[in-house]
XYZ file of C-alpha atoms in Angstrom:
463
model
C 11.844 -25.979 -14.382
C 12.011 -21.943 -15.486
C 12.114 -19.695 -12.642
C 11.186 -16.072 -11.853
C 12.353 -13.953 -8.925
C 10.528 -10.922 -7.829
C 11.970 -7.628 -5.956
C 9.356 -4.302 -5.773
C 9.891 -1.495 -3.988
C 6.984 1.177 -2.867
C 3.394 1.184 -2.317
C 0.338 -1.333 -1.606
C -0.039 -0.884 -5.234
C 2.959 -1.844 -6.414
C 2.795 -5.138 -3.971
C -0.889 -6.207 -5.724
C 0.873 -5.717 -9.147
C 3.575 -7.934 -8.235
C 1.439 -10.696 -6.936
C -0.645 -10.512 -9.992
C 2.536 -10.477 -12.301
C 3.660 -13.367 -10.422
C 0.168 -15.294 -11.485
C 0.927 -14.740 -15.240
C 4.156 -16.544 -14.730
C 2.910 -19.219 -12.979
C 0.323 -19.684 -15.431
C 3.265 -20.104 -17.948
C 5.082 -22.779 -16.435
C 7.367 -20.820 -14.106
C 8.456 -21.633 -10.149
C 9.506 -18.868 -7.984
C 12.749 -18.344 -6.718
C 14.572 -16.181 -3.869
C 15.279 -13.087 -5.643
C 18.663 -13.388 -4.185
C 19.437 -16.711 -5.820
C 20.322 -17.466 -9.803
C 17.091 -17.210 -11.871
C 15.797 -17.673 -15.125
C 14.227 -13.996 -14.970
C 14.403 -11.351 -12.962
C 11.300 -9.243 -12.250
C 11.640 -5.553 -10.487
C 8.540 -3.448 -9.654
C 10.031 -0.041 -9.078
C 9.371 3.126 -7.759
C 9.815 6.750 -7.869
C 7.880 8.476 -5.109
C 11.112 10.157 -4.266
C 14.652 10.001 -5.351
C 15.807 7.337 -2.971
C 13.366 5.376 -5.172
C 15.427 5.675 -8.259
C 18.226 5.156 -6.978
C 17.613 1.742 -4.746
C 15.440 0.566 -8.018
C 18.588 0.708 -10.560
C 20.491 -0.666 -7.194
C 18.127 -3.751 -7.626
C 18.161 -4.126 -10.959
C 21.934 -4.132 -11.272
C 22.387 -6.648 -8.258
C 19.891 -9.220 -10.309
C 22.345 -8.433 -13.472
C 25.192 -9.483 -11.393
C 23.738 -12.682 -9.838
C 22.766 -14.315 -13.347
C 23.649 -12.209 -16.184
C 22.435 -14.724 -18.731
C 18.712 -14.021 -17.236
C 15.958 -11.758 -18.570
C 15.845 -8.715 -16.538
C 12.440 -7.113 -16.589
C 11.638 -3.493 -15.120
C 8.048 -2.532 -14.528
C 6.314 0.017 -12.294
C 6.675 4.011 -11.813
C 10.693 4.585 -12.614
C 10.260 2.357 -15.603
C 7.348 4.550 -17.041
C 8.740 7.911 -15.861
C 12.284 7.355 -16.890
C 12.354 4.348 -19.881
C 15.311 5.720 -21.347
C 17.563 5.950 -18.133
C 16.414 1.908 -17.621
C 17.056 1.145 -20.858
C 20.651 2.313 -20.180
C 21.660 0.399 -18.075
C 23.585 -3.321 -19.922
C 21.514 -6.167 -19.172
C 18.118 -4.812 -18.671
C 15.887 -6.900 -21.198
C 12.506 -5.520 -21.031
C 11.350 -2.158 -19.743
C 7.182 -1.926 -19.196
C 6.217 0.670 -17.379
C 2.447 1.007 -15.455
C 0.578 -0.352 -18.059
C 0.118 -3.661 -20.324
C 1.438 -5.894 -17.749
C -1.418 -8.215 -18.865
C 1.118 -8.669 -21.937
C 3.946 -9.605 -19.807
C 4.195 -13.279 -20.982
C 4.562 -12.553 -25.291
C 6.827 -9.861 -24.274
C 8.918 -12.026 -22.092
C 9.297 -14.058 -25.271
C 9.427 -11.957 -27.989
C 12.858 -11.023 -26.232
C 14.072 -14.253 -24.935
C 13.632 -15.345 -28.745
C 14.693 -12.295 -30.501
C 17.678 -11.903 -28.113
C 17.425 -7.990 -28.207
C 16.064 -5.409 -25.428
C 12.485 -3.942 -25.505
C 11.121 -0.509 -24.327
C 7.668 -1.008 -24.170
C 6.716 2.053 -22.124
C 3.676 3.994 -24.007
C 2.072 7.230 -23.085
C 0.111 6.598 -19.774
C -1.514 9.636 -19.631
C -3.857 8.482 -22.594
C -4.788 5.359 -21.054
C -8.739 5.308 -19.773
C -9.665 1.583 -19.080
C -8.367 0.106 -15.476
C -6.244 -3.025 -16.378
C -7.930 -6.004 -14.624
C -4.914 -8.087 -13.039
C -6.565 -10.520 -10.551
C -4.846 -11.974 -7.590
C -7.113 -14.883 -6.530
C -4.308 -15.493 -3.292
C -1.238 -13.811 -1.479
C 1.719 -14.917 -0.127
C 0.387 -14.764 3.120
C -3.334 -15.786 4.463
C -3.907 -12.798 7.087
C -4.861 -9.715 4.799
C -5.281 -9.614 1.052
C -4.887 -6.554 -0.757
C -7.920 -5.903 -3.760
C -7.075 -2.716 -6.169
C -10.278 -0.964 -7.083
C -8.195 2.080 -8.988
C -5.685 3.216 -10.698
C -4.151 6.692 -11.534
C -4.791 9.974 -9.924
C -6.210 13.542 -10.599
C -5.401 15.628 -8.152
C -2.013 16.924 -9.440
C -0.363 18.087 -6.218
C 3.098 20.069 -6.810
C 4.959 17.793 -5.231
C 4.064 14.539 -6.811
C 5.237 12.892 -9.521
C 2.795 9.902 -9.355
C 0.220 11.356 -11.677
C 2.676 11.376 -14.670
C 3.868 7.657 -13.847
C 0.458 6.283 -13.419
C -2.211 8.483 -15.217
C -5.208 9.473 -14.638
C -8.179 8.199 -12.195
C -9.486 4.437 -13.978
C -12.169 2.746 -11.444
C -12.274 -0.810 -11.822
C -15.671 -1.927 -12.567
C -17.871 -2.535 -9.299
C -18.735 -6.533 -10.399
C -15.278 -7.181 -10.380
C -14.256 -6.136 -7.287
C -17.093 -7.613 -5.452
C -16.030 -10.947 -7.574
C -12.680 -10.916 -6.630
C -13.680 -9.871 -2.976
C -15.915 -13.009 -3.095
C -12.907 -15.325 -4.614
C -10.557 -13.921 -1.702
C -13.178 -14.812 0.744
C -13.357 -18.583 -0.513
C -9.404 -18.551 -0.356
C -9.492 -18.188 3.286
C -9.228 -14.333 3.926
C -10.791 -12.373 6.652
C -9.618 -9.102 5.792
C -9.258 -6.956 2.558
C -7.408 -3.912 1.966
C -8.877 -2.068 -0.534
C -5.843 -0.235 -2.352
C -4.911 2.112 -5.263
C -3.471 5.395 -6.220
C -6.053 7.225 -5.338
C -8.234 4.859 -3.292
C -10.882 7.770 -2.196
C -11.691 8.851 -5.927
C -12.539 5.911 -6.927
C -16.095 6.099 -8.903
C -15.321 9.659 -10.026
C -15.254 7.978 -13.653
C -18.120 5.818 -13.377
C -21.717 6.810 -13.674
C -23.769 7.412 -10.674
C -21.170 5.189 -8.118
C -18.857 5.760 -5.681
C -16.421 4.523 -2.732
C -19.393 4.521 -0.059
C -21.553 2.792 -2.519
C -19.426 0.004 -2.766
C -18.114 -0.320 0.656
C -21.524 -0.992 0.945
C -22.233 -3.706 -1.836
C -18.817 -4.943 0.176
C -20.748 -5.341 3.173
C -22.851 -8.053 1.870
C -20.209 -10.596 0.851
C -20.702 -13.436 3.043
C -17.886 -14.423 5.096
C -16.176 -11.321 4.482
C -15.148 -10.261 8.351
C -12.849 -7.231 8.148
C -12.586 -4.177 5.452
C -10.157 -1.787 5.316
C -9.491 1.533 3.351
C -5.812 2.065 2.672
C -5.865 5.664 2.323
C -8.620 8.225 1.370
C -8.254 11.891 1.315
C -10.216 14.295 4.028
C -12.257 16.171 0.900
C -13.678 12.879 -0.541
C -15.179 11.723 2.702
C -18.897 13.468 2.313
C -21.430 12.591 4.285
C -22.859 9.507 2.082
C -19.510 7.780 3.148
C -19.575 9.017 6.720
C -23.013 6.796 7.542
C -22.005 4.120 5.490
C -18.803 3.975 7.939
C -21.002 4.526 10.901
C -23.343 1.676 9.663
C -21.169 -0.833 9.116
C -19.954 -3.611 10.777
C -16.896 -4.635 8.785
C -15.109 -1.928 7.722
C -12.142 -1.446 10.372
C -11.875 1.648 12.833
C -8.860 3.181 10.998
C -8.393 5.469 8.048
C -5.549 6.971 6.707
C -5.987 10.143 5.945
C -3.031 12.194 4.483
C -2.377 15.563 5.948
C 0.834 16.784 4.344
C 0.918 19.793 5.571
C -0.949 21.854 8.836
C -0.002 25.026 7.671
C -2.549 26.577 5.181
C 0.362 28.399 3.412
C 1.859 24.860 2.612
C -1.085 23.591 1.813
C -2.176 26.143 -0.836
C 1.562 25.485 -2.297
C 0.938 21.903 -2.736
C -2.993 22.189 -4.152
C -3.955 20.028 -1.264
C -7.397 21.637 -2.168
C -8.747 21.979 1.784
C -7.946 24.122 4.947
C -6.458 22.908 8.433
C -10.071 23.841 9.120
C -11.878 22.175 7.045
C -9.294 19.036 7.740
C -9.911 19.576 11.331
C -14.195 19.376 10.966
C -13.996 16.270 9.110
C -11.877 14.794 11.288
C -14.414 15.558 13.985
C -17.370 14.372 12.000
C -15.615 11.113 11.922
C -14.572 10.527 15.294
C -18.778 11.196 16.050
C -19.401 8.597 14.056
C -16.880 5.979 14.490
C -15.820 6.432 18.170
C -12.500 4.922 19.474
C -11.094 5.550 15.350
C -7.582 5.189 14.783
C -6.432 8.264 12.106
C -3.191 7.884 10.606
C -1.863 10.060 8.380
C 1.181 11.126 6.007
C 3.255 14.243 6.524
C 5.805 15.998 4.070
C 8.157 18.494 6.099
C 10.622 20.769 4.410
C 8.494 21.670 1.542
C 9.824 24.983 -0.450
C 9.413 27.609 1.230
C 7.793 26.185 4.736
C 8.933 28.093 7.173
C 10.311 27.467 10.967
C 6.782 28.992 12.005
C 5.087 26.897 9.312
C 6.758 23.714 10.473
C 5.285 24.608 13.972
C 1.963 25.282 13.100
C 2.051 21.739 11.469
C 3.466 20.297 14.691
C 0.530 21.595 17.131
C -1.999 20.712 14.725
C -0.800 17.139 14.574
C -0.797 17.020 17.930
C -4.056 18.553 18.873
C -5.544 16.155 15.742
C -4.557 13.044 18.148
C -3.458 11.246 15.161
C -2.547 7.535 15.941
C 0.947 7.637 14.003
C 2.248 9.694 11.514
C 4.445 8.304 7.774
C 6.861 11.185 7.594
C 8.507 11.815 4.893
C 11.401 14.692 3.890
C 10.298 17.276 0.602
C 12.269 15.192 -2.294
C 12.429 17.523 -5.475
C 11.316 15.097 -8.382
C 11.823 16.584 -11.771
C 9.140 17.601 -14.141
C 6.647 18.753 -10.862
C 5.817 22.084 -10.358
C 7.259 21.794 -7.104
C 10.979 21.299 -8.259
C 10.923 24.865 -9.755
C 9.754 26.928 -6.262
C 12.139 28.864 -4.927
C 13.254 28.733 -0.983
C 14.300 24.930 -1.575
C 14.683 24.231 2.391
C 18.333 22.437 3.546
C 18.526 19.212 4.035
C 19.638 19.565 7.578
C 17.060 21.529 8.714
C 14.104 18.587 6.709
C 16.641 16.128 8.427
C 15.793 18.368 12.105
C 12.026 18.449 11.243
C 11.923 14.831 10.261
C 13.223 13.549 13.734
C 11.162 15.829 15.866
C 7.719 14.365 13.768
C 8.942 11.031 14.190
C 9.251 11.361 17.965
C 5.924 13.060 18.458
C 4.838 9.871 16.224
C 6.012 7.276 18.633
C 4.283 9.376 21.285
C 0.955 9.669 19.994
C 1.528 5.830 19.398
C 1.957 4.756 22.472
C -1.059 7.121 24.012
C -3.313 5.723 21.298
C -2.295 2.320 22.147
C -2.702 2.600 26.136
C -6.530 3.500 25.681
C -7.172 0.334 24.738
C -5.321 -1.262 28.396
C -7.623 -3.914 29.681
C -9.217 -4.366 27.130
C -9.951 -7.065 24.173
C -9.472 -6.486 20.560
C -9.638 -8.700 17.131
C -6.046 -9.326 16.150
C -4.904 -11.217 13.275
C -1.468 -12.571 13.336
C 0.462 -12.146 10.262
C 3.784 -13.588 11.267
C 5.652 -14.608 14.309
C 6.986 -11.746 16.284
C 10.254 -14.206 17.967
C 13.002 -16.933 16.454
C 11.451 -19.402 18.965
C 8.417 -18.606 17.255
C 6.407 -18.512 20.510
C 4.651 -15.487 20.064
C 3.080 -13.558 17.307
C 2.826 -10.357 15.850
C -0.581 -8.413 13.789
C -2.881 -6.366 13.563
C -5.923 -5.251 15.258
C -8.916 -3.451 13.054
C -7.965 -0.254 14.894
C -3.978 -0.888 13.788
C -2.956 -1.144 17.262
C 0.086 -3.901 16.488
C -0.340 -6.408 18.753
C 2.122 -9.318 20.579
C 1.217 -12.472 22.088
C 1.428 -15.969 22.992
C 1.187 -18.483 19.932
C 1.916 -20.965 17.533
C 1.565 -21.748 14.145
C -1.952 -22.178 14.088
C -2.974 -19.041 14.581
C -1.523 -17.357 12.332
C -3.951 -15.516 9.673
C -6.845 -16.321 12.123
C -9.119 -14.079 13.992
C -7.898 -14.049 18.169
C -9.520 -12.099 20.397
C -6.343 -10.637 22.707
C -6.409 -8.514 26.083
C -3.817 -6.193 26.014
C -2.052 -5.575 29.658
C 0.681 -3.425 28.253
C 2.544 -1.107 25.655
C 5.938 -0.767 24.837
C 8.099 1.097 22.644
C 5.019 1.628 20.228
C 3.891 -2.014 20.679
C 1.127 -3.596 22.735
C 1.148 -6.940 24.565
C -1.598 -9.079 25.686
C -3.083 -12.340 26.207
C -5.777 -14.416 23.453
C -8.597 -14.728 25.171
C -10.176 -16.917 22.297
C -9.965 -17.946 18.448
C -12.736 -16.966 16.769
C -13.855 -19.993 14.664
C -16.137 -20.471 11.618
C -18.363 -23.092 10.624
C -16.996 -24.581 6.922
C -18.710 -24.873 4.043
C -18.170 -27.881 1.517
C -16.674 -25.313 -0.494
C -14.567 -24.310 2.298
C -13.202 -27.615 2.641
C -12.716 -28.287 -1.364
C -10.367 -25.083 -0.609
C -8.168 -26.509 1.875
C -5.428 -28.690 -1.106
C -5.362 -25.339 -2.617
C -1.926 -23.022 -1.985
C -2.240 -20.473 -0.069
C 1.758 -20.421 0.403
C 4.023 -20.417 -2.423
C 7.525 -22.167 -1.775
C 9.228 -18.604 -1.887
C 7.960 -15.421 -0.677
C 7.643 -12.345 -3.538
C 10.415 -9.956 -2.209
C 9.376 -6.326 -0.916
C 11.265 -3.234 -0.001
C 9.153 -0.456 0.927
C 10.171 3.360 0.685
């Protein structure tokens, strides 16, 4: 039996794309192997959001080639799209395919295997106008399923390379989103994470449709218990969206809203299209509509021209807004973006100091938010074992608090009510009150024989 191994770097969209590519190989008769073992085909799904992503992508490509020099090595994803010639220049790479036309993956693999010469199949992503349908009927774990609803981004922030690697915004047809959501529910998932490159922009290219309307339609999917939005821009949360969020019984009490900077001068140079005052006003409206809402965010430190005063303004703003968690990134100069040419680049040691300060603030905010639920009961979906003895499980509540509690294999992927009794180092601990069960239909029973777990997990590495 032919084997294929995967390694993925980067974001949730890459995670989804790799799962979809695995489905193509599976239909072609392949079995999946661990990436650190010998395989007939290696697929590396790359990231280019920072220079570290580029470096790690090259490292994983070379690792695959060393493991089996006779294997077919396929490189896809954002780094492949941005720098196909660099990737093709690595001896041993057979196919470079970028971020579009992945549905042709198997034909292209057969082509390079037959002709025995490398092939560059990267086209001009800026010319793409249609969403590429890559369906995923189930994932390697059954705790949460991702559902990709859009591709590309029209914002063109001055620091970001992603629009150049993913193209303009393209929304998935609503009927296809709903259809896949129903299939994922039938496969046993209680939570679906809506994901995309610019998720909040969904529907901008569709007639009279929006993310708010999609959320309202997903609310009616029977058996779907949780809907989580992977990320949404503050400028895209309008009154219609807030009304849908407030009325929903399924949308998680957690929104990831990128801030990037808490200083208006820096925001303007970033081309972020809002001020700190507008951001704060939107957060206030959301919290009025959704009490106990967890708001997490992205922050870039050391953007060109960010002064000490500008960073302190960011620090104060984050403290005042009481985020539940931060993802902190040092600014990374990306060739081809406007910011790469900006004057007053910030020294690396200054960036590192600022990153550390915000990480410490994030830890404090996470503990404070989790502690506000002590003595309360949260619904948690355990995702994996926390200890080697497999006596504790860990998972996320709907508000994204990470919870650890005693439990065995039978609760993984299930909905558990857990009462929190302590918080330590950004983790909440508690005791299970009960496991929520649902009556099975005949269709559910017929699905029990379908594989919800494959023999080998697709390997991922977030950067």
